[in-house]
Amino acid sequence: MASSRDRAAVAGLVEELLAMDGPLPIVAAGDPVLRRGTERFDGQLDGALLARFVEALRLTMRAAPGVGLAAPQVGVPLRIAVIEDPAPVPEEVRLARGRVPQPFRVLVNPSYEPVGTARAAFFEGCLSVPGWQAVVARHAEVRLTGEDERGRAVDEVFTGWPARIVQHETDHLDGLLYLDRAELRSLSSNQAIAERWTQPTPREAATSLGFELPR
């Protein structure tokens, strides 16, 4: 359990961030806070401050825009993340990637484990690595456990793109960036993605850039 001094320091950091107007600044790769991992949330923020912080994460995620945001991405080393995906994609993309709408949710102290052995590889980006995307092979189905913002237990299986989102955000809480799991030969600028790799799957990119997709 965090000491009263540690709790006060984290609460003070969050209060300082919330004093800003508008979306919070997103920390970019290279900042140590993205690599140190996070503290388990056990009441470092009282209910009112936690609610304000969650709302700020939602505002920041939507403004970016993104489909998930973890607390260390705004400089706060707590095991908290938010996700939301309206999934405004063409039908062929939805079918290929399993991308379906996800309502706004708060993940507190999340962890995941694979369900089965299937893996899926797609281009993936990150708000903390702006301007770039790379192909990442992730578990196609995961079991996520943890809590919500009210302390209620979460134990749910995610598949397809929602599974990718919860893996990406939970990895942030462990000090991992998507690039740690990426096929680096696939690394592409957003411009290159828009001009060359808009297909529902990265098969063409794999052939042209010379990397293998999981079987």
PDB file of C-alpha atoms in Angstrom:
ATOM      1  CA  MET A   1       0.000   0.000   0.000  1.00  0.00           C
ATOM      2  CA  ALA A   2       1.281   3.474  -0.867  1.00  0.00           C
ATOM      3  CA  SER A   3       2.500   5.648   2.011  1.00  0.00           C
ATOM      4  CA  SER A   4       0.615   8.826   2.895  1.00  0.00           C
ATOM      5  CA  ARG A   5       3.522  10.819   1.444  1.00  0.00           C
ATOM      6  CA  ASP A   6       3.356   8.904  -1.855  1.00  0.00           C
ATOM      7  CA  ARG A   7      -0.415   9.346  -1.993  1.00  0.00           C
ATOM      8  CA  ALA A   8      -0.089  13.073  -1.442  1.00  0.00           C
ATOM      9  CA  ALA A   9       2.558  13.333  -4.186  1.00  0.00           C
ATOM     10  CA  VAL A  10       0.411  11.512  -6.753  1.00  0.00           C
ATOM     11  CA  ALA A  11      -2.713  13.467  -5.811  1.00  0.00           C
ATOM     12  CA  GLY A  12      -0.744  16.705  -6.051  1.00  0.00           C
ATOM     13  CA  LEU A  13       0.531  15.770  -9.506  1.00  0.00           C
ATOM     14  CA  VAL A  14      -3.006  15.048 -10.704  1.00  0.00           C
ATOM     15  CA  GLU A  15      -4.346  18.284  -9.197  1.00  0.00           C
ATOM     16  CA  GLU A  16      -1.599  20.204 -10.993  1.00  0.00           C
ATOM     17  CA  LEU A  17      -2.499  18.587 -14.307  1.00  0.00           C
ATOM     18  CA  LEU A  18      -6.200  19.258 -13.844  1.00  0.00           C
ATOM     19  CA  ALA A  19      -5.514  22.942 -13.259  1.00  0.00           C
ATOM     20  CA  MET A  20      -4.832  23.211 -16.998  1.00  0.00           C
ATOM     21  CA  ASP A  21      -7.627  24.143 -19.363  1.00  0.00           C
ATOM     22  CA  GLY A  22      -8.617  21.680 -22.068  1.00  0.00           C
ATOM     23  CA  PRO A  23      -6.977  18.365 -22.961  1.00  0.00           C
ATOM     24  CA  LEU A  24      -3.925  17.247 -20.990  1.00  0.00           C
ATOM     25  CA  PRO A  25      -0.494  17.203 -22.685  1.00  0.00           C
ATOM     26  CA  ILE A  26       0.366  13.722 -23.978  1.00  0.00           C
ATOM     27  CA  VAL A  27       3.836  12.459 -23.083  1.00  0.00           C
ATOM     28  CA  ALA A  28       5.955  11.383 -26.063  1.00  0.00           C
ATOM     29  CA  ALA A  29       8.263   8.369 -26.344  1.00  0.00           C
ATOM     30  CA  GLY A  30      11.584   9.076 -24.671  1.00  0.00           C
ATOM     31  CA  ASP A  31      10.061  10.286 -21.412  1.00  0.00           C
ATOM     32  CA  PRO A  32      10.997   7.866 -18.595  1.00  0.00           C
ATOM     33  CA  VAL A  33       7.453   7.862 -17.206  1.00  0.00           C
ATOM     34  CA  LEU A  34       6.442   5.679 -20.160  1.00  0.00           C
ATOM     35  CA  ARG A  35       9.067   3.072 -19.238  1.00  0.00           C
ATOM     36  CA  ARG A  36       8.925   2.842 -15.451  1.00  0.00           C
ATOM     37  CA  GLY A  37       5.671   0.957 -15.110  1.00  0.00           C
ATOM     38  CA  THR A  38       2.910   2.082 -12.786  1.00  0.00           C
ATOM     39  CA  GLU A  39       1.701   1.777  -9.215  1.00  0.00           C
ATOM     40  CA  ARG A  40      -1.341  -0.300  -8.485  1.00  0.00           C
ATOM     41  CA  PHE A  41      -4.259   2.018  -7.751  1.00  0.00           C
ATOM     42  CA  ASP A  42      -5.302   1.637  -4.133  1.00  0.00           C
ATOM     43  CA  GLY A  43      -6.894   4.951  -3.302  1.00  0.00           C
ATOM     44  CA  GLN A  44      -4.113   7.421  -4.088  1.00  0.00           C
ATOM     45  CA  LEU A  45      -6.878   9.662  -5.480  1.00  0.00           C
ATOM     46  CA  ASP A  46     -10.099  10.167  -3.553  1.00  0.00           C
ATOM     47  CA  GLY A  47     -13.393   9.524  -5.333  1.00  0.00           C
ATOM     48  CA  ALA A  48     -13.914  13.094  -6.499  1.00  0.00           C
ATOM     49  CA  LEU A  49     -10.354  13.519  -7.761  1.00  0.00           C
ATOM     50  CA  LEU A  50     -10.437  10.147  -9.496  1.00  0.00           C
ATOM     51  CA  ALA A  51     -13.656  11.125 -11.285  1.00  0.00           C
ATOM     52  CA  ARG A  52     -12.105  14.405 -12.436  1.00  0.00           C
ATOM     53  CA  PHE A  53      -8.965  12.607 -13.634  1.00  0.00           C
ATOM     54  CA  VAL A  54     -10.992  10.017 -15.553  1.00  0.00           C
ATOM     55  CA  GLU A  55     -12.978  12.778 -17.235  1.00  0.00           C
ATOM     56  CA  ALA A  56      -9.736  14.537 -18.209  1.00  0.00           C
ATOM     57  CA  LEU A  57      -8.426  11.281 -19.709  1.00  0.00           C
ATOM     58  CA  ARG A  58     -11.639  10.928 -21.708  1.00  0.00           C
ATOM     59  CA  LEU A  59     -11.441  14.519 -22.967  1.00  0.00           C
ATOM     60  CA  THR A  60      -7.778  14.099 -23.906  1.00  0.00           C
ATOM     61  CA  MET A  61      -8.335  10.768 -25.672  1.00  0.00           C
ATOM     62  CA  ARG A  62     -11.210  12.153 -27.726  1.00  0.00           C
ATOM     63  CA  ALA A  63      -9.369  15.351 -28.634  1.00  0.00           C
ATOM     64  CA  ALA A  64      -6.231  13.500 -29.826  1.00  0.00           C
ATOM     65  CA  PRO A  65      -8.175  11.548 -31.228  1.00  0.00           C
ATOM     66  CA  GLY A  66      -7.485   8.019 -30.043  1.00  0.00           C
ATOM     67  CA  VAL A  67      -9.252   4.862 -28.904  1.00  0.00           C
ATOM     68  CA  GLY A  68      -7.412   4.521 -25.614  1.00  0.00           C
ATOM     69  CA  LEU A  69      -5.217   6.442 -23.204  1.00  0.00           C
ATOM     70  CA  ALA A  70      -3.226   5.265 -20.198  1.00  0.00           C
ATOM     71  CA  ALA A  71      -2.385   7.384 -17.163  1.00  0.00           C
ATOM     72  CA  PRO A  72       1.406   7.374 -17.784  1.00  0.00           C
ATOM     73  CA  GLN A  73       0.739   8.931 -21.192  1.00  0.00           C
ATOM     74  CA  VAL A  74      -0.186  12.098 -19.315  1.00  0.00           C
ATOM     75  CA  GLY A  75       2.655  11.667 -16.834  1.00  0.00           C
ATOM     76  CA  VAL A  76       0.767   9.918 -14.012  1.00  0.00           C
ATOM     77  CA  PRO A  77       2.279   6.574 -12.887  1.00  0.00           C
ATOM     78  CA  LEU A  78      -0.990   4.927 -11.831  1.00  0.00           C
ATOM     79  CA  ARG A  79      -2.486   1.704 -13.183  1.00  0.00           C
ATOM     80  CA  ILE A  80      -5.465   3.392 -14.838  1.00  0.00           C
ATOM     81  CA  ALA A  81      -6.490   3.571 -18.503  1.00  0.00           C
ATOM     82  CA  VAL A  82      -9.540   4.514 -20.534  1.00  0.00           C
ATOM     83  CA  ILE A  83     -10.788   3.093 -23.827  1.00  0.00           C
ATOM     84  CA  GLU A  84     -13.497   4.049 -26.313  1.00  0.00           C
ATOM     85  CA  ASP A  85     -13.891   3.221 -29.997  1.00  0.00           C
ATOM     86  CA  PRO A  86     -16.798   4.387 -32.154  1.00  0.00           C
ATOM     87  CA  ALA A  87     -15.258   2.238 -34.926  1.00  0.00           C
ATOM     88  CA  PRO A  88     -16.130   4.461 -37.906  1.00  0.00           C
ATOM     89  CA  VAL A  89     -14.640   2.087 -40.489  1.00  0.00           C
ATOM     90  CA  PRO A  90     -15.821   0.516 -43.763  1.00  0.00           C
ATOM     91  CA  GLU A  91     -17.503  -2.873 -43.566  1.00  0.00           C
ATOM     92  CA  GLU A  92     -14.559  -4.712 -45.151  1.00  0.00           C
ATOM     93  CA  VAL A  93     -12.233  -3.275 -42.525  1.00  0.00           C
ATOM     94  CA  ARG A  94     -14.646  -4.170 -39.729  1.00  0.00           C
ATOM     95  CA  LEU A  95     -14.819  -7.760 -40.918  1.00  0.00           C
ATOM     96  CA  ALA A  96     -11.067  -8.176 -41.475  1.00  0.00           C
ATOM     97  CA  ARG A  97     -10.024  -6.611 -38.177  1.00  0.00           C
ATOM     98  CA  GLY A  98     -12.948  -7.486 -35.948  1.00  0.00           C
ATOM     99  CA  ARG A  99     -13.362  -3.805 -35.178  1.00  0.00           C
ATOM    100  CA  VAL A 100     -16.655  -3.154 -33.463  1.00  0.00           C
ATOM    101  CA  PRO A 101     -17.781  -0.152 -31.401  1.00  0.00           C
ATOM    102  CA  GLN A 102     -16.670  -0.038 -27.785  1.00  0.00           C
ATOM    103  CA  PRO A 103     -18.357   2.221 -25.243  1.00  0.00           C
ATOM    104  CA  PHE A 104     -16.302   4.423 -22.956  1.00  0.00           C
ATOM    105  CA  ARG A 105     -14.801   2.372 -20.132  1.00  0.00           C
ATOM    106  CA  VAL A 106     -12.316   2.841 -17.340  1.00  0.00           C
ATOM    107  CA  LEU A 107      -9.775   0.104 -16.614  1.00  0.00           C
ATOM    108  CA  VAL A 108      -8.283   0.115 -13.109  1.00  0.00           C
ATOM    109  CA  ASN A 109      -5.457  -2.297 -12.245  1.00  0.00           C
ATOM    110  CA  PRO A 110      -6.019  -4.280 -15.458  1.00  0.00           C
ATOM    111  CA  SER A 111      -4.114  -7.346 -16.545  1.00  0.00           C
ATOM    112  CA  TYR A 112      -4.692  -9.738 -19.434  1.00  0.00           C
ATOM    113  CA  GLU A 113      -3.940 -13.277 -20.458  1.00  0.00           C
ATOM    114  CA  PRO A 114      -4.353 -14.915 -23.866  1.00  0.00           C
ATOM    115  CA  VAL A 115      -7.336 -17.105 -24.646  1.00  0.00           C
ATOM    116  CA  GLY A 116      -6.145 -19.745 -27.086  1.00  0.00           C
ATOM    117  CA  THR A 117      -3.107 -19.439 -29.343  1.00  0.00           C
ATOM    118  CA  ALA A 118      -4.431 -17.402 -32.289  1.00  0.00           C
ATOM    119  CA  ARG A 119      -2.640 -14.171 -33.123  1.00  0.00           C
ATOM    120  CA  ALA A 120      -3.575 -11.339 -35.469  1.00  0.00           C
ATOM    121  CA  ALA A 121      -1.255  -8.760 -37.049  1.00  0.00           C
ATOM    122  CA  PHE A 122      -2.288  -5.272 -38.107  1.00  0.00           C
ATOM    123  CA  PHE A 123      -0.825  -1.797 -38.317  1.00  0.00           C
ATOM    124  CA  GLU A 124      -1.013  -0.062 -34.974  1.00  0.00           C
ATOM    125  CA  GLY A 125      -0.165   3.439 -33.773  1.00  0.00           C
ATOM    126  CA  CYS A 126       0.178   5.265 -30.477  1.00  0.00           C
ATOM    127  CA  LEU A 127      -0.558   8.780 -29.269  1.00  0.00           C
ATOM    128  CA  SER A 128       2.854   8.794 -27.579  1.00  0.00           C
ATOM    129  CA  VAL A 129       4.608   7.933 -30.866  1.00  0.00           C
ATOM    130  CA  PRO A 130       2.914  10.458 -33.165  1.00  0.00           C
ATOM    131  CA  GLY A 131       3.271  10.209 -36.927  1.00  0.00           C
ATOM    132  CA  TRP A 132       4.180   6.519 -37.184  1.00  0.00           C
ATOM    133  CA  GLN A 133       2.577   3.091 -37.331  1.00  0.00           C
ATOM    134  CA  ALA A 134       3.902  -0.469 -37.438  1.00  0.00           C
ATOM    135  CA  VAL A 135       2.517  -3.974 -37.682  1.00  0.00           C
ATOM    136  CA  VAL A 136       2.070  -5.691 -34.326  1.00  0.00           C
ATOM    137  CA  ALA A 137       1.067  -9.325 -33.862  1.00  0.00           C
ATOM    138  CA  ARG A 138      -1.160  -9.612 -30.792  1.00  0.00           C
ATOM    139  CA  HIS A 139      -3.342 -12.234 -29.172  1.00  0.00           C
ATOM    140  CA  ALA A 140      -6.613 -12.465 -31.080  1.00  0.00           C
ATOM    141  CA  GLU A 141      -8.541 -13.062 -27.861  1.00  0.00           C
ATOM    142  CA  VAL A 142      -7.694 -12.121 -24.271  1.00  0.00           C
ATOM    143  CA  ARG A 143      -9.226 -12.332 -20.836  1.00  0.00           C
ATOM    144  CA  LEU A 144      -9.028  -8.978 -19.057  1.00  0.00           C
ATOM    145  CA  THR A 145      -9.310  -8.777 -15.287  1.00  0.00           C
ATOM    146  CA  GLY A 146      -9.222  -5.769 -13.002  1.00  0.00           C
ATOM    147  CA  GLU A 147     -11.686  -3.199 -11.733  1.00  0.00           C
ATOM    148  CA  ASP A 148     -13.688  -0.239 -12.964  1.00  0.00           C
ATOM    149  CA  GLU A 149     -13.571   3.285 -11.552  1.00  0.00           C
ATOM    150  CA  ARG A 150     -16.054   2.331  -8.830  1.00  0.00           C
ATOM    151  CA  GLY A 151     -14.024  -0.614  -7.639  1.00  0.00           C
ATOM    152  CA  ARG A 152     -16.293  -3.221  -9.226  1.00  0.00           C
ATOM    153  CA  ALA A 153     -14.570  -6.348 -10.512  1.00  0.00           C
ATOM    154  CA  VAL A 154     -13.984  -6.691 -14.257  1.00  0.00           C
ATOM    155  CA  ASP A 155     -13.504 -10.150 -15.761  1.00  0.00           C
ATOM    156  CA  GLU A 156     -14.247 -10.126 -19.472  1.00  0.00           C
ATOM    157  CA  VAL A 157     -13.096 -11.723 -22.700  1.00  0.00           C
ATOM    158  CA  PHE A 158     -12.255  -9.406 -25.603  1.00  0.00           C
ATOM    159  CA  THR A 159     -11.757 -10.449 -29.225  1.00  0.00           C
ATOM    160  CA  GLY A 160     -10.690  -8.730 -32.423  1.00  0.00           C
ATOM    161  CA  TRP A 161      -9.833  -5.044 -32.330  1.00  0.00           C
ATOM    162  CA  PRO A 162     -11.139  -4.498 -28.778  1.00  0.00           C
ATOM    163  CA  ALA A 163      -8.652  -7.169 -27.647  1.00  0.00           C
ATOM    164  CA  ARG A 164      -5.888  -5.188 -29.371  1.00  0.00           C
ATOM    165  CA  ILE A 165      -6.917  -1.986 -27.620  1.00  0.00           C
ATOM    166  CA  VAL A 166      -6.922  -3.472 -24.125  1.00  0.00           C
ATOM    167  CA  GLN A 167      -3.545  -5.148 -24.747  1.00  0.00           C
ATOM    168  CA  HIS A 168      -2.051  -1.878 -26.011  1.00  0.00           C
ATOM    169  CA  GLU A 169      -3.301   0.158 -23.057  1.00  0.00           C
ATOM    170  CA  THR A 170      -2.430  -2.451 -20.434  1.00  0.00           C
ATOM    171  CA  ASP A 171       1.066  -2.695 -21.924  1.00  0.00           C
ATOM    172  CA  HIS A 172       1.478   1.036 -21.288  1.00  0.00           C
ATOM    173  CA  LEU A 173       0.882   0.365 -17.599  1.00  0.00           C
ATOM    174  CA  ASP A 174       3.755  -2.131 -17.654  1.00  0.00           C
ATOM    175  CA  GLY A 175       6.188   0.309 -19.286  1.00  0.00           C
ATOM    176  CA  LEU A 176       5.826  -1.164 -22.777  1.00  0.00           C
ATOM    177  CA  LEU A 177       5.262   0.671 -26.058  1.00  0.00           C
ATOM    178  CA  TYR A 178       3.752  -1.002 -29.109  1.00  0.00           C
ATOM    179  CA  LEU A 179       7.135  -0.671 -30.822  1.00  0.00           C
ATOM    180  CA  ASP A 180       8.537  -3.209 -28.361  1.00  0.00           C
ATOM    181  CA  ARG A 181       6.256  -5.805 -29.959  1.00  0.00           C
ATOM    182  CA  ALA A 182       6.281  -4.479 -33.545  1.00  0.00           C
ATOM    183  CA  GLU A 183       7.766  -5.847 -36.761  1.00  0.00           C
ATOM    184  CA  LEU A 184      10.163  -2.952 -37.280  1.00  0.00           C
ATOM    185  CA  ARG A 185      10.503  -3.542 -41.032  1.00  0.00           C
ATOM    186  CA  SER A 186       6.861  -2.453 -41.242  1.00  0.00           C
ATOM    187  CA  LEU A 187       7.449   0.918 -39.563  1.00  0.00           C
ATOM    188  CA  SER A 188       5.705   3.494 -41.757  1.00  0.00           C
ATOM    189  CA  SER A 189       4.877   7.159 -41.531  1.00  0.00           C
ATOM    190  CA  ASN A 190       1.229   8.100 -41.404  1.00  0.00           C
ATOM    191  CA  GLN A 191       1.671   9.550 -44.876  1.00  0.00           C
ATOM    192  CA  ALA A 192       2.980   6.234 -46.199  1.00  0.00           C
ATOM    193  CA  ILE A 193       0.064   4.434 -44.553  1.00  0.00           C
ATOM    194  CA  ALA A 194      -2.397   6.765 -46.262  1.00  0.00           C
ATOM    195  CA  GLU A 195      -0.695   6.449 -49.639  1.00  0.00           C
ATOM    196  CA  ARG A 196       0.215   2.734 -49.665  1.00  0.00           C
ATOM    197  CA  TRP A 197      -1.144   0.608 -46.831  1.00  0.00           C
ATOM    198  CA  THR A 198      -4.845   1.326 -46.430  1.00  0.00           C
ATOM    199  CA  GLN A 199      -5.831  -2.278 -47.192  1.00  0.00           C
ATOM    200  CA  PRO A 200      -7.846  -4.057 -44.484  1.00  0.00           C
ATOM    201  CA  THR A 201      -4.902  -6.382 -43.730  1.00  0.00           C
ATOM    202  CA  PRO A 202      -1.110  -5.817 -43.928  1.00  0.00           C
ATOM    203  CA  ARG A 203      -0.443  -8.675 -46.371  1.00  0.00           C
ATOM    204  CA  GLU A 204       0.606  -6.352 -49.196  1.00  0.00           C
ATOM    205  CA  ALA A 205       2.844  -4.390 -46.852  1.00  0.00           C
ATOM    206  CA  ALA A 206       4.465  -7.616 -45.648  1.00  0.00           C
ATOM    207  CA  THR A 207       5.269  -8.648 -49.217  1.00  0.00           C
ATOM    208  CA  SER A 208       6.577  -5.215 -50.247  1.00  0.00           C
ATOM    209  CA  LEU A 209       8.525  -4.419 -47.075  1.00  0.00           C
ATOM    210  CA  GLY A 210       9.845  -7.917 -46.490  1.00  0.00           C
ATOM    211  CA  PHE A 211       8.465  -9.221 -43.206  1.00  0.00           C
ATOM    212  CA  GLU A 212       6.407 -12.254 -42.232  1.00  0.00           C
ATOM    213  CA  LEU A 213       2.950 -12.296 -40.755  1.00  0.00           C
ATOM    214  CA  PRO A 214       2.011 -14.842 -38.080  1.00  0.00           C
ATOM    215  CA  ARG A 215       0.417 -17.993 -39.424  1.00  0.00           C
TER     216      ARG A 215
END
